[in-house]
Amino acid sequence: MAPKKNSAKRPQPSTPKPSAPARIVKVQSSDGHILQADVRALLLSSTLAATIKGYDDENKPLEKLEVNNVVGFTLKLVLEWCEKHKEDDPAIAQAEKDKKNIFIPSWDRHFLTKLPMGNLFDLITAAYHLDITGLINYGCKTVANSAKGKSTEEMRELFGIPEPWEQPSTSTATWDD
Amino acid sequence: MNGQIFPFLRLPTDLCSEILKTMDYQEIISYSLLSKKALSMIKALQLPISYVQIRMDAQLTRVPLDENISLQHIGTANLKDLQLYYQNDLNLVEICSWNFESCMINIRIDQLSLRDLNRFFKMWVQGSNPKLKELYILCGTQIILIKGLKIEEETEEQGEKKFMIRNVRGIGAEISVLVLKSILTPLSGYVDVGKATVLLSNRKLDFALTYLLFLSNMDGQKFPFRRLSNDICLKVLKTIDLHEM
């Protein structure tokens, strides 16, 4: 039998488990798109989890969550990722937070690397605003991987960082500031 | 991943740090060289890097000139090799203050000032461009102005004129005026001309072309032994073999 490689270090992929019936709520993006999501998926976001908890504590019916700083397209990506990871143990993401070597599972790698850089940026920013640790971890590692093996000049091109002399002449501020 | 720009600097600082932390050290160091801000971000990570050894093999190619970077900037940049192609504002006297070992200047005949070239030679004799080893000027004339230059030796062979001059440091140089006719040049190829290698353009040249070749000759250097103090002269003599004394 072939030996398993680093299986202990890697997070286990999400596996569907028999659980309570899904509690579906509506989520509205900043540009008015209304999407539907399982509450368990939304709980991966600390920000949304606090809001949901507030509703539950007050026994108010949760019909629609408003996410004011994420547009519909990006919110759809966020919810797709959360849906995939709703069964994950949050402790795994927390444990990986400060690690240098983060292993990205194959589904996440495919999900993140297929995105154009602009969308990846929006997704990571949205994950930051919604405080989704796992998505931040994988998103940041994907960006770091895209810089792998690149020289300074190639990195300047990838990250859109201007040359020092390309600073706007009308401003007193410089890129170096 | 699609080859697009990731607007890294628009990320919140926390996220920038998260991304940088997960990079390999090689990429972290590459990133730190981007700007002062990039360097300070890397410093803030407090990585356990005690020292970094960087070897740079710099080669600038096709530098666009604008208000921020001029010929003067490039010329004084302590370069090993410099190639200039049809610069309208080139002043041959100005290049006396430049600092390069080898230079090739491709210039249109109407842009070449023989008087300025003559002044350049005179200034070299006076001690300018001490690092200079080779200077090639490619243009469409075989006329050269040697007025005021102390020519040590003058030869002419098969239409090629050569003049020997020497500078104040005792370094000899040969000014060669080469005439090449009807050359079919290879595409961006290099053609050897005597000791020198001259880059030719990728077009067919169907006219007589003149190369002014300027080689400083290190063999002609003199050591001013008599200017040494007596003590040092004696020390030098003591180290010489008896039969040489």
Short mmCIF file of C-alpha atoms in Angstrom, two decimals:
data_model
loop_
_atom_site.label_atom_id
_atom_site.label_comp_id
_atom_site.label_asym_id
_atom_site.label_seq_id
_atom_site.Cartn_x
_atom_site.Cartn_y
_atom_site.Cartn_z
CA MET A 1 0.00 0.00 0.00
CA ALA A 2 1.35 3.37 -0.93
CA PRO A 3 2.26 5.56 2.03
CA LYS A 4 0.16 8.64 2.63
CA LYS A 5 2.02 11.94 2.23
CA ASN A 6 1.53 14.60 4.87
CA SER A 7 -2.01 13.50 5.34
CA ALA A 8 -1.97 14.65 8.94
CA LYS A 9 -1.00 18.19 8.00
CA ARG A 10 -3.57 18.71 5.30
CA PRO A 11 -7.13 19.74 6.04
CA GLN A 12 -9.55 17.04 5.19
CA PRO A 13 -11.80 17.78 2.21
CA SER A 14 -15.40 18.57 2.92
CA THR A 15 -17.54 15.49 3.03
CA PRO A 16 -21.30 15.60 3.15
CA LYS A 17 -22.55 14.39 6.50
CA PRO A 18 -26.08 13.62 7.54
CA SER A 19 -27.19 16.72 9.40
CA ALA A 20 -30.17 18.89 10.21
CA PRO A 21 -32.27 20.18 7.29
CA ALA A 22 -30.85 23.28 5.63
CA ARG A 23 -32.09 26.64 6.82
CA ILE A 24 -32.14 28.85 3.75
CA VAL A 25 -32.05 32.63 3.92
CA LYS A 26 -31.88 35.37 1.32
CA VAL A 27 -28.72 37.42 0.98
CA GLN A 28 -28.76 40.75 -0.83
CA SER A 29 -25.65 42.22 -2.43
CA SER A 30 -24.74 45.89 -2.60
CA ASP A 31 -26.06 46.14 -6.15
CA GLY A 32 -29.40 44.59 -5.25
CA HIS A 33 -28.90 40.99 -6.32
CA ILE A 34 -30.71 38.55 -4.08
CA LEU A 35 -29.16 35.13 -3.59
CA GLN A 36 -30.05 32.21 -1.38
CA ALA A 37 -27.73 30.48 1.02
CA ASP A 38 -27.69 27.91 3.77
CA VAL A 39 -27.21 29.49 7.19
CA ARG A 40 -24.46 26.97 7.98
CA ALA A 41 -22.51 28.28 4.99
CA LEU A 42 -23.05 31.87 6.11
CA LEU A 43 -21.75 31.05 9.59
CA LEU A 44 -18.24 30.73 8.06
CA SER A 45 -18.34 34.51 7.92
CA SER A 46 -17.79 35.93 11.38
CA THR A 47 -19.50 39.15 10.33
CA LEU A 48 -22.64 37.42 9.07
CA ALA A 49 -22.57 34.95 11.97
CA ALA A 50 -22.80 37.86 14.42
CA THR A 51 -25.78 39.29 12.54
CA ILE A 52 -27.52 35.91 12.42
CA LYS A 53 -26.87 35.40 16.10
CA GLY A 54 -28.42 38.80 16.81
CA TYR A 55 -31.60 37.79 15.00
CA ASP A 56 -31.71 34.42 16.78
CA ASP A 57 -31.14 35.96 20.20
CA GLU A 58 -34.03 38.31 19.70
CA ASN A 59 -36.16 35.53 18.15
CA LYS A 60 -36.73 37.68 15.11
CA PRO A 61 -37.41 35.92 11.78
CA LEU A 62 -34.37 36.15 9.50
CA GLU A 63 -35.70 36.76 6.01
CA LYS A 64 -32.95 38.68 4.29
CA LEU A 65 -29.33 39.55 5.06
CA GLU A 66 -27.89 42.64 3.45
CA VAL A 67 -24.23 42.62 2.48
CA ASN A 68 -23.56 46.22 1.62
CA ASN A 69 -19.95 46.11 0.52
CA VAL A 70 -19.96 43.15 -1.86
CA VAL A 71 -21.42 43.16 -5.38
CA GLY A 72 -23.64 40.36 -6.68
CA PHE A 73 -21.05 38.57 -8.83
CA THR A 74 -18.50 38.43 -6.03
CA LEU A 75 -21.13 37.52 -3.43
CA LYS A 76 -22.15 34.57 -5.60
CA LEU A 77 -18.53 33.36 -5.58
CA VAL A 78 -18.30 33.83 -1.82
CA LEU A 79 -21.49 31.86 -1.25
CA GLU A 80 -20.33 29.11 -3.62
CA TRP A 81 -17.13 28.76 -1.63
CA CYS A 82 -18.99 28.84 1.71
CA GLU A 83 -21.51 26.24 0.50
CA LYS A 84 -18.62 23.92 -0.37
CA HIS A 85 -17.01 24.42 3.04
CA LYS A 86 -20.06 24.63 5.30
CA GLU A 87 -19.20 21.29 6.90
CA ASP A 88 -15.58 22.29 7.62
CA ASP A 89 -14.27 22.61 11.12
CA PRO A 90 -13.59 26.35 11.64
CA ALA A 91 -10.62 25.42 13.83
CA ILE A 92 -8.75 24.17 10.73
CA ALA A 93 -8.90 27.59 9.08
CA GLN A 94 -7.91 29.32 12.32
CA ALA A 95 -4.97 26.98 12.76
CA GLU A 96 -3.76 27.70 9.22
CA LYS A 97 -4.10 31.44 9.62
CA ASP A 98 -0.51 32.14 10.59
CA LYS A 99 1.09 29.27 8.72
CA LYS A 100 3.54 29.94 5.93
CA ASN A 101 2.84 26.76 4.04
CA ILE A 102 -0.87 26.58 3.44
CA PHE A 103 -2.07 23.61 1.47
CA ILE A 104 -4.87 24.48 -0.94
CA PRO A 105 -7.20 21.52 -1.61
CA SER A 106 -7.76 20.70 -5.27
CA TRP A 107 -11.34 22.02 -5.44
CA ASP A 108 -10.28 25.37 -3.97
CA ARG A 109 -7.19 25.53 -6.17
CA HIS A 110 -9.32 25.04 -9.26
CA PHE A 111 -11.97 27.45 -7.99
CA LEU A 112 -9.47 30.24 -7.26
CA THR A 113 -7.00 29.85 -10.10
CA LYS A 114 -9.68 29.89 -12.79
CA LEU A 115 -10.67 33.41 -11.72
CA PRO A 116 -9.28 36.45 -13.51
CA MET A 117 -7.02 38.50 -11.24
CA GLY A 118 -9.60 41.27 -10.85
CA ASN A 119 -12.25 38.84 -9.63
CA LEU A 120 -9.76 37.15 -7.32
CA PHE A 121 -8.98 40.55 -5.84
CA ASP A 122 -12.71 41.24 -5.30
CA LEU A 123 -13.18 37.81 -3.76
CA ILE A 124 -10.31 38.22 -1.31
CA THR A 125 -11.47 41.71 -0.39
CA ALA A 126 -15.01 40.42 0.16
CA ALA A 127 -13.67 37.57 2.31
CA TYR A 128 -11.78 40.16 4.33
CA HIS A 129 -14.88 42.32 4.86
CA LEU A 130 -17.00 39.28 5.76
CA ASP A 131 -14.16 37.80 7.85
CA ILE A 132 -14.07 34.35 6.26
CA THR A 133 -10.74 33.02 7.50
CA GLY A 134 -10.53 29.96 5.26
CA LEU A 135 -11.24 31.89 2.08
CA ILE A 136 -8.72 34.57 3.09
CA ASN A 137 -6.08 31.89 3.69
CA TYR A 138 -6.60 30.17 0.36
CA GLY A 139 -7.02 33.43 -1.55
CA CYS A 140 -3.81 34.91 -0.14
CA LYS A 141 -1.89 31.72 -0.82
CA THR A 142 -3.19 31.69 -4.40
CA VAL A 143 -1.88 35.22 -4.93
CA ALA A 144 1.43 34.26 -3.34
CA ASN A 145 1.62 31.23 -5.63
CA SER A 146 1.02 33.42 -8.67
CA ALA A 147 4.18 35.34 -7.73
CA LYS A 148 6.23 32.16 -7.43
CA GLY A 149 9.47 32.24 -9.39
CA LYS A 150 8.87 35.78 -10.60
CA SER A 151 11.59 38.39 -10.71
CA THR A 152 11.15 41.86 -9.25
CA GLU A 153 10.15 43.29 -12.62
CA GLU A 154 7.72 40.48 -13.32
CA MET A 155 6.24 41.02 -9.87
CA ARG A 156 5.92 44.73 -10.58
CA GLU A 157 3.92 43.84 -13.68
CA LEU A 158 1.76 41.24 -11.90
CA PHE A 159 0.90 43.50 -9.00
CA GLY A 160 0.57 46.67 -11.08
CA ILE A 161 3.16 48.51 -9.03
CA PRO A 162 4.47 51.51 -10.97
CA GLU A 163 8.12 52.36 -11.42
CA PRO A 164 9.33 55.07 -9.02
CA TRP A 165 9.56 57.59 -11.88
CA GLU A 166 6.03 56.85 -13.05
CA GLN A 167 4.57 58.72 -10.13
CA PRO A 168 2.14 61.50 -10.97
CA SER A 169 4.03 64.78 -11.28
CA THR A 170 1.09 66.88 -10.07
CA SER A 171 1.11 65.31 -6.62
CA THR A 172 3.66 65.85 -3.90
CA ALA A 173 3.15 62.28 -2.75
CA THR A 174 5.33 59.60 -4.24
CA TRP A 175 4.80 55.89 -4.70
CA ASP A 176 7.58 55.40 -2.26
CA ASP A 177 5.76 57.31 0.45
CA MET B 1 -4.49 31.98 -13.86
CA ASN B 2 -5.28 34.59 -16.44
CA GLY B 3 -2.38 36.89 -17.16
CA GLN B 4 -3.77 40.05 -15.67
CA ILE B 5 -2.79 42.57 -13.08
CA PHE B 6 -3.61 41.87 -9.45
CA PRO B 7 -3.97 45.31 -7.83
CA PHE B 8 -1.94 44.34 -4.81
CA LEU B 9 -1.52 47.81 -3.33
CA ARG B 10 -5.30 48.30 -3.24
CA LEU B 11 -5.64 45.48 -0.72
CA PRO B 12 -5.93 46.32 2.97
CA THR B 13 -2.50 46.28 4.63
CA ASP B 14 -3.46 43.20 6.70
CA LEU B 15 -4.12 41.21 3.55
CA CYS B 16 -0.93 42.41 1.88
CA SER B 17 0.96 41.11 4.90
CA GLU B 18 -0.96 37.81 4.80
CA ILE B 19 0.02 37.29 1.15
CA LEU B 20 3.64 38.29 1.69
CA LYS B 21 3.94 36.00 4.69
CA THR B 22 2.96 32.96 2.64
CA MET B 23 5.47 33.73 -0.13
CA ASP B 24 8.82 32.00 -0.34
CA TYR B 25 11.81 34.03 0.83
CA GLN B 26 13.05 34.44 -2.72
CA GLU B 27 9.82 36.14 -3.79
CA ILE B 28 9.68 38.15 -0.56
CA ILE B 29 13.13 39.55 -1.31
CA SER B 30 12.18 40.22 -4.93
CA TYR B 31 9.12 42.10 -3.70
CA SER B 32 11.16 44.15 -1.23
CA LEU B 33 13.21 45.51 -4.14
CA LEU B 34 10.15 47.09 -5.78
CA SER B 35 10.04 50.29 -3.73
CA LYS B 36 10.79 51.78 -0.34
CA LYS B 37 7.21 51.09 0.72
CA ALA B 38 7.56 47.45 -0.33
CA LEU B 39 10.76 47.19 1.66
CA SER B 40 9.15 48.68 4.77
CA MET B 41 6.25 46.21 4.46
CA ILE B 42 8.69 43.32 4.39
CA LYS B 43 10.59 44.76 7.34
CA ALA B 44 7.33 44.98 9.29
CA LEU B 45 6.85 41.23 8.87
CA GLN B 46 9.93 40.74 11.05
CA LEU B 47 10.99 37.64 9.21
CA PRO B 48 13.95 35.70 10.54
CA ILE B 49 16.27 36.86 7.75
CA SER B 50 19.61 37.97 9.12
CA TYR B 51 21.24 38.87 5.83
CA VAL B 52 20.63 38.68 2.10
CA GLN B 53 23.23 38.26 -0.58
CA ILE B 54 22.10 39.58 -3.95
CA ARG B 55 24.00 39.22 -7.18
CA MET B 56 22.87 41.56 -9.89
CA ASP B 57 23.50 41.07 -13.58
CA ALA B 58 21.97 44.22 -14.91
CA GLN B 59 21.29 44.73 -18.57
CA LEU B 60 19.22 47.61 -19.80
CA THR B 61 17.88 47.28 -23.29
CA ARG B 62 15.88 49.73 -25.35
CA VAL B 63 15.63 52.44 -22.74
CA PRO B 64 13.02 55.03 -23.72
CA LEU B 65 14.25 58.54 -23.08
CA ASP B 66 11.91 61.10 -21.59
CA GLU B 67 12.01 64.02 -19.20
CA ASN B 68 12.94 61.75 -16.31
CA ILE B 69 15.75 59.83 -17.96
CA SER B 70 18.17 61.44 -20.35
CA LEU B 71 21.21 60.36 -22.31
CA GLN B 72 23.29 62.03 -19.62
CA HIS B 73 21.71 59.78 -16.96
CA ILE B 74 22.51 56.68 -18.96
CA GLY B 75 25.96 57.80 -20.01
CA THR B 76 27.10 58.50 -16.48
CA ALA B 77 25.72 55.25 -15.08
CA ASN B 78 29.07 53.45 -14.98
CA LEU B 79 28.17 51.12 -17.83
CA LYS B 80 30.29 48.41 -19.35
CA ASP B 81 28.71 48.59 -22.76
CA LEU B 82 26.49 51.25 -24.30
CA GLN B 83 24.88 51.27 -27.74
CA LEU B 84 23.19 54.38 -29.07
CA TYR B 85 21.02 54.42 -32.16
CA TYR B 86 20.27 57.63 -34.02
CA GLN B 87 19.93 59.97 -31.05
CA ASN B 88 19.04 63.43 -32.37
CA ASP B 89 20.33 65.31 -29.36
CA LEU B 90 23.65 63.50 -29.09
CA ASN B 91 26.56 65.77 -28.35
CA LEU B 92 29.92 64.11 -28.87
CA VAL B 93 31.63 66.59 -26.56
CA GLU B 94 29.17 65.74 -23.79
CA ILE B 95 30.16 62.08 -23.82
CA CYS B 96 33.55 63.07 -22.43
CA SER B 97 31.87 63.19 -19.03
CA TRP B 98 30.31 59.75 -19.47
CA ASN B 99 31.60 56.66 -17.85
CA PHE B 100 31.62 53.53 -20.02
CA GLU B 101 34.10 50.95 -21.18
CA SER B 102 32.71 50.29 -24.61
CA CYS B 103 30.35 52.38 -26.68
CA MET B 104 28.85 52.10 -30.12
CA ILE B 105 27.20 55.15 -31.63
CA ASN B 106 25.08 54.80 -34.72
CA ILE B 107 24.59 58.29 -36.07
CA ARG B 108 23.22 59.90 -39.22
CA ILE B 109 25.82 61.79 -41.24
CA ASP B 110 23.94 65.08 -40.86
CA GLN B 111 23.98 64.65 -37.09
CA LEU B 112 27.74 64.01 -36.88
CA SER B 113 29.82 67.04 -36.00
CA LEU B 114 33.42 66.40 -37.03
CA ARG B 115 34.48 69.36 -34.92
CA ASP B 116 32.84 67.86 -31.82
CA LEU B 117 34.46 64.50 -32.54
CA ASN B 118 37.80 66.25 -32.80
CA ARG B 119 37.15 67.95 -29.47
CA PHE B 120 36.26 64.58 -27.95
CA PHE B 121 39.62 63.16 -29.05
CA LYS B 122 41.40 66.19 -27.60
CA MET B 123 39.59 65.82 -24.29
CA TRP B 124 40.43 62.13 -24.17
CA VAL B 125 44.07 63.11 -24.65
CA GLN B 126 43.64 65.49 -21.72
CA GLY B 127 42.43 62.62 -19.52
CA SER B 128 38.67 62.29 -19.95
CA ASN B 129 36.95 58.89 -20.17
CA PRO B 130 39.67 56.99 -18.25
CA LYS B 131 37.66 53.73 -18.40
CA LEU B 132 37.20 53.85 -22.15
CA LYS B 133 38.45 50.85 -24.07
CA GLU B 134 36.47 51.00 -27.29
CA LEU B 135 34.38 53.56 -29.08
CA TYR B 136 32.76 52.89 -32.41
CA ILE B 137 31.01 55.56 -34.40
CA LEU B 138 29.02 54.34 -37.37
CA CYS B 139 28.12 56.96 -39.93
CA GLY B 140 28.21 57.59 -43.64
CA THR B 141 31.47 59.53 -44.02
CA GLN B 142 35.15 58.71 -44.04
CA ILE B 143 36.26 62.25 -43.32
CA ILE B 144 37.94 62.82 -39.98
CA LEU B 145 39.23 66.00 -38.42
CA ILE B 146 42.58 65.50 -36.71
CA LYS B 147 43.52 69.17 -36.45
CA GLY B 148 45.23 69.94 -33.15
CA LEU B 149 45.85 66.29 -32.30
CA LYS B 150 49.41 65.15 -31.75
CA ILE B 151 49.60 62.19 -34.13
CA GLU B 152 52.39 59.78 -33.18
CA GLU B 153 51.97 57.55 -36.18
CA GLU B 154 49.84 57.70 -39.30
CA THR B 155 49.31 54.82 -41.71
CA GLU B 156 47.06 54.09 -44.65
CA GLU B 157 46.42 50.66 -46.05
CA GLN B 158 43.79 49.71 -48.63
CA GLY B 159 41.89 52.91 -48.06
CA GLU B 160 41.90 52.57 -44.28
CA LYS B 161 43.58 55.35 -42.38
CA LYS B 162 44.98 54.88 -38.89
CA PHE B 163 46.21 57.51 -36.45
CA MET B 164 48.00 56.84 -33.18
CA ILE B 165 47.49 59.27 -30.34
CA ARG B 166 48.43 59.13 -26.66
CA ASN B 167 46.84 60.69 -23.62
CA VAL B 168 48.42 62.35 -20.59
CA ARG B 169 48.49 59.03 -18.74
CA GLY B 170 50.62 57.48 -21.47
CA ILE B 171 47.82 55.32 -22.80
CA GLY B 172 47.97 54.96 -26.55
CA ALA B 173 44.95 54.82 -28.81
CA GLU B 174 44.37 54.07 -32.44
CA ILE B 175 41.84 55.98 -34.47
CA SER B 176 40.89 53.89 -37.46
CA VAL B 177 38.79 55.08 -40.34
CA LEU B 178 37.38 51.98 -41.96
CA VAL B 179 35.50 51.94 -45.22
CA LEU B 180 33.19 49.05 -45.86
CA LYS B 181 31.36 48.88 -49.14
CA SER B 182 28.10 47.23 -50.12
CA ILE B 183 27.58 45.05 -47.11
CA LEU B 184 24.70 42.66 -47.03
CA THR B 185 24.13 42.50 -43.33
CA PRO B 186 22.54 39.60 -41.53
CA LEU B 187 19.40 40.25 -39.51
CA SER B 188 20.56 41.86 -36.26
CA GLY B 189 23.81 40.04 -36.68
CA TYR B 190 27.25 40.75 -35.37
CA VAL B 191 30.11 41.16 -37.78
CA ASP B 192 33.72 41.11 -36.73
CA VAL B 193 35.79 43.97 -38.02
CA GLY B 194 39.39 43.44 -37.09
CA LYS B 195 39.66 43.19 -33.35
CA ALA B 196 36.30 44.74 -32.81
CA THR B 197 32.82 43.43 -33.09
CA VAL B 198 30.42 45.85 -34.66
CA LEU B 199 26.69 45.48 -34.53
CA LEU B 200 25.13 46.11 -37.87
CA SER B 201 21.57 47.04 -38.60
CA ASN B 202 19.11 44.61 -40.12
CA ARG B 203 18.81 46.44 -43.41
CA LYS B 204 20.66 46.05 -46.62
CA LEU B 205 23.39 48.63 -46.89
CA ASP B 206 24.10 49.51 -50.45
CA PHE B 207 26.31 52.51 -49.92
CA ALA B 208 29.82 53.05 -48.73
CA LEU B 209 29.83 53.02 -44.97
CA THR B 210 32.51 54.49 -42.78
CA TYR B 211 33.39 53.29 -39.34
CA LEU B 212 35.43 55.38 -37.06
CA LEU B 213 37.03 52.97 -34.69
CA PHE B 214 38.71 54.17 -31.60
CA LEU B 215 40.64 51.70 -29.49
CA SER B 216 42.57 52.62 -26.43
CA ASN B 217 45.67 50.52 -26.27
CA MET B 218 46.69 49.47 -22.80
CA ASP B 219 49.99 48.11 -24.13
CA GLY B 220 51.27 51.63 -24.53
CA GLN B 221 51.02 52.46 -20.82
CA LYS B 222 54.09 53.89 -19.13
CA PHE B 223 54.83 53.64 -15.46
CA PRO B 224 56.29 56.96 -14.28
CA PHE B 225 59.07 55.29 -12.31
CA ARG B 226 61.15 58.42 -11.98
CA ARG B 227 58.31 60.24 -10.27
CA LEU B 228 58.40 57.77 -7.38
CA SER B 229 60.26 58.78 -4.24
CA ASN B 230 63.79 57.42 -3.87
CA ASP B 231 62.80 55.07 -1.05
CA ILE B 232 60.08 53.45 -3.13
CA CYS B 233 62.35 53.31 -6.18
CA LEU B 234 64.85 51.39 -4.06
CA LYS B 235 62.18 49.03 -2.78
CA VAL B 236 61.06 48.31 -6.33
CA LEU B 237 64.64 47.76 -7.50
CA LYS B 238 65.33 45.37 -4.62
CA THR B 239 62.51 43.11 -5.78
CA ILE B 240 63.78 42.95 -9.36
CA ASP B 241 65.94 40.03 -10.42
CA LEU B 242 69.67 40.75 -10.66
CA HIS B 243 69.90 40.26 -14.43
CA GLU B 244 67.15 42.86 -14.97
CA MET B 245 69.05 45.36 -12.83
#
